Each structure stands twice: as C-alpha cells, then as structure tokens.
Amino acid sequence: GQTLADFHSKMGGCASCHGTNAVTAASVPDDEHALNAQCQTCHGSYKDIRKTGTEIDPHHSHLGDINCTSCHTAHARPKLVCNDCHTFPNKMPFADAPEAAPKVSPDEAAIEAAMKAEPRESYDVVVIGAGSAGFNAAIAAKRAGASVLLLEKNSFSGGNSMLAAGGYNAVGTKQQKAKGITDTVEAYVEDTLKGGRGKNDRALVEILAKESAAGVEWLEGMGADLSEVKRSGGARVDRTHRPTGGETVGPHIVKTLRAQAEKDGVPARLNSRAVRLIVDENHTVRGVVVEGKHSGLYRVNAKAVVLAAGGYGQNKEMVAFYRPTFKGMTSSNNVTSTGDGVRMALEAGASMTDIDWIQAHPTVGKGSRILISETVRGVGAVMVNETGARFVNELTTRDRASDAILKQPGRHAWLVFDADLYAKAKMVRGYDHLGMLKKADTIEGLAKAAGMDPKVLEKTLADYNAYRAKGHDDAFGRPDMPLAVAKAPFYAVEVAPGIHHTMGGVAVTTESEVLDIQSRPMPGLYAAGEVTGGVHGFNRLGGNAVADTVVFGRRAGEHAAKYALEQ
Ligand code: MEZ
C-alpha cells in the first residue's frame, strides 16, 4: 500500500510537506513543528476538523493539540497514539502502508563517538523530559536568565503528567480561604508523612508543603484554572486543587505550560531522546548525548542538566526486578514512563532513594489502562466488592485501599454512584464516553448489570446514606461523605489496582542536586518529579505528584540556572 508521503509527493513532490529546501537529516527539525504547520495549512487546525457527534474523535482528546505526525507518520504505516492506552477501532488513512523498520537502539560505540564529537549546540541548562516537572524547570531556568534546551523523546509533550487526573495539593491558597477551609503547612506535612508511613525525607516534604500555594499562583499566572478544591485520600481537609467542573488536571496544566514555554522561547524539542549524561571524572556534568528521530546521535554541551524524565511504571523489567509481586500488573502510566532517567543517572554514578517503592493505584478500570480517578471517590462514590458489600474506607491511602481490593473475591471492586455525582465530576462523562460504566434506573437493576446481589447492594447503599445523614460512617470510618447515592440513574465502574507511581528514584538534596553514591552533590546535575525519590516515602498521597512536579520542577530549574550562570 502507498504511504501518506507517496500520496502527497504525487501532488507537489516532497516540497508539499517539506518546503523547497533539500531534505537531509540535519534539515528536518526534530520537533517536526514545520511539518505540522504545513499539515494544518491545507487541512485546518484540530478545531476545524473536529467532529461534533458522540463518536471517539482523536482530534478532540485529552492530549490537546499534539503534532499531526504523532499519528500520521508519512513514510510508514500510521499509528493511532490513543491506542497506546485505549482500543479504539478508528480506521486511519493509509492503514495499509508498510510498517516502519523496527527501531535499533544506538550501540555503545555510536554513543561513545557522539560523546567525543564536536557539540552540535551548547546551553546553560538542558532539561530532559517535557512533562510538568520538565516544563516548570525549563520555564524557571529561562526566567532566571539561562539559555535552555528542553528535550522530549516522545512525538508530543506532556509525559505522564498528561494523564494526571485528580489535582494539585496545596495549602493556604485563596481557594481554600474562600471555602473557609482551615489548613496549615504542618497538617499537610503530617498527612504526607503519615501517608508515606514516615519513610519520606521530611525536609523535602516541608518544602513541598511550604511552596505549594506559590506553585498554584505561578500556574495561575500562566492562565491555569485551579479553582475547585476537593478531598483526596489521606488528607484531613480539602486541599486538592483542580479546574472548574472537575476537569482532569494533567492535560489542563500541560496545555498551560506548553503554551507558556512556547511564549517564553523554550518549546519542547520533540522526538529527541537523551541517551547518555556526559559527566567528567569529578562527576561534573558536561552535557548530554541526544538521539534525534531524524538527525541521529549528537552531543549537546550543558553547564547544568535537569533530569525530569519521569518514573519507570511502564518498564516491565524494572517493575519485576524492583517489586516482583507487581510483575505483569497493568499500569495507568503513559508509555513514556520507561525509567530512562533512572538508568542514565545510575550510569552517571548517582545514588538512589527507595528505588523499589512502587504505588498501585486502587482504581484502574478493570482490564484497561484507564485510571478511574480518586476524585470519583472524593466527590462521593462508594466502593463495593462483587457481592455489593463495602469493605474499606474509600478515602484511605492507596496502599491500604489496593491491599483491601486484592483481598476481595476476584481481586476487583466496583465504584457505585448516582446522577448527582455524574453531574458534578466531569471526568465521569469521559468514562461513560469510553463505555466503561454500567447504568440502571434502579439499584436493583444496577446490581444485576454488574453481577452483584441486588439485596446486598440495596442494603449497603441504604446503610451508607444513613451514615451520611448522621455524619458518621459506623462501618469503616470514612471521613467525608459529600453525596448520598440516591438519585437515579445509578452507575457502576469496575476497578482493580494498577501501577501508578514509582516513589523511589534519584537521591536529591533540598536544592534538587543529584547525589552520587557517596552522597555528594554531582556538580551541575539536578532532578525533579517522579524520577526522584524521597518526597513521597512508602506511599504517595493523591494530589502530591502534581505538587511535586511544580514545586520541585521550579526549584530544580532555578538552582540549575544559578549554578550554570556562575560557571
Ligand atoms: O495524584 C494522583 O495520582 C491522583 C490524584 C490520581 C487520581 O486518582 O486522580
């Protein structure tokens, strides 16, 4: 079959996509911005081509305005990136084109050669990974006066942050004050330490809490909407901030950061994988070897490098090695969470903190990779087992909730809620759109649709509603019961635990410096976000990952810039 490129070349030659310059590896920009602009000149923007019906439309997704070429690969068979997580049946044009040749990883000799070659470019700060931590670091470093390159291996930016659903934990915000919520830095710290079973690095947690509200303001200053505040598991008060209407937080923040980075002159360079940190004999960082999708291996010199490459939740070998009991478990993470940052840091001589601590999120859609956000429980859903009985405080910490589900028959559970919750939590409409919900006009009907015992489910919900009315959950001590489950139609979604966050990672100081195996800072090497260990201890609280990426992303960028500008 012909490719998209064959088709276009018949219309206007290579110039129809590439312009009139000769196409060479060096002339094709790694980020494909120019190509994508060209696609949109003829076909219109995503908004122009968006469908309005109820069908799944990849041009209107939580990934936002990503590059057309992420899916419409011109010289080989196209690939719907949505299907990295979903199983949409969408038919792609040129679906019969030949498959791309399998990617060959660069060998050691080629990497060594690139390390010795003349640098293609030089920057004060190179940031690896364009998720929330990386974007925050790049913007902060740029604003501090450094020249900055932001690298992203994927064909679109956002990383795992793109899939963050629940929200951003912050204390002392104007949103909390407006709702009359009494909260303190100490309470945030204590909740986080309790959730982490006291294994967290307290100094890092204190920074997280103290700088959390400033991080919200920093994002708001870029146009973000974090106006709603709700409860997450393990928190004593409502401190999880998110966009109005319960919209998912990750895509919103990524969209905001993407636009700001573009505006500030630090857009992510896409399709550009960092493969090796260049460090000298004194463990001082000198640069990075990059593998461009089109331009191959090249060296970039840097006075400082910020590792913001995310966790390893999608690296099955690393999961099986560090946590054998989670071997083969599904993961809610983006396919980009492959542990590259941890690997590069280890190769460079960094030390690790709690590298084997992995979090299973209790509610990943059964048999899928779709996270059913903690928000759904926070807003009011009740969790029952396959008979229809409750078995745990729905707002306990994730490790406890996951353990409790794995002890139930079939090692799964159901979240049950009603029309009021459906109206309040916008993300639930997304699950409905994906066909993940059972729905019925009566509780009996819902129980039958989900294979539960109707009598058991009816009694469970009647008891729950009575506990709510009197303000005390006699059965499991759930601290917050915002909604009854009383208004038809009723809904249920089947869930089971899945890998969600790798709490361990690169060991860092409070100034985001990476430590070597003798616990000495490695000059010029900084890290932030899920690639690091220490902040979350044994178990991360919902809402603390986004806070981590913003607070420590900013700090890493600022410290890296300061260091670089002093060299
Ligand atoms: O912080 C998280 O991981 C989170 C809030 C996830 C979720 O359930 O939405």
Short mmCIF file of C-alpha atoms in Angstrom, two decimals, residues 312 315-324 327 355-356 358:
data_model
loop_
_atom_site.label_atom_id
_atom_site.label_comp_id
_atom_site.label_asym_id
_atom_site.label_seq_id
_atom_site.Cartn_x
_atom_site.Cartn_y
_atom_site.Cartn_z
CA TYR A 312 9.55 3.60 35.45
CA ASN A 315 9.14 -0.63 32.29
CA LYS A 316 8.04 -4.20 32.94
CA GLU A 317 11.57 -5.47 33.57
CA MET A 318 12.32 -2.76 36.12
CA VAL A 319 8.98 -3.32 37.88
CA ALA A 320 9.54 -7.08 38.01
CA PHE A 321 13.10 -6.54 39.28
CA TYR A 322 12.33 -3.97 41.97
CA ARG A 323 8.89 -5.24 43.02
CA PRO A 324 8.44 -8.89 41.96
CA LYS A 327 5.13 -8.36 37.93
CA ILE A 355 14.09 2.78 44.28
CA ASP A 356 11.92 -0.31 44.87
CA ILE A 358 6.06 1.41 43.69
#
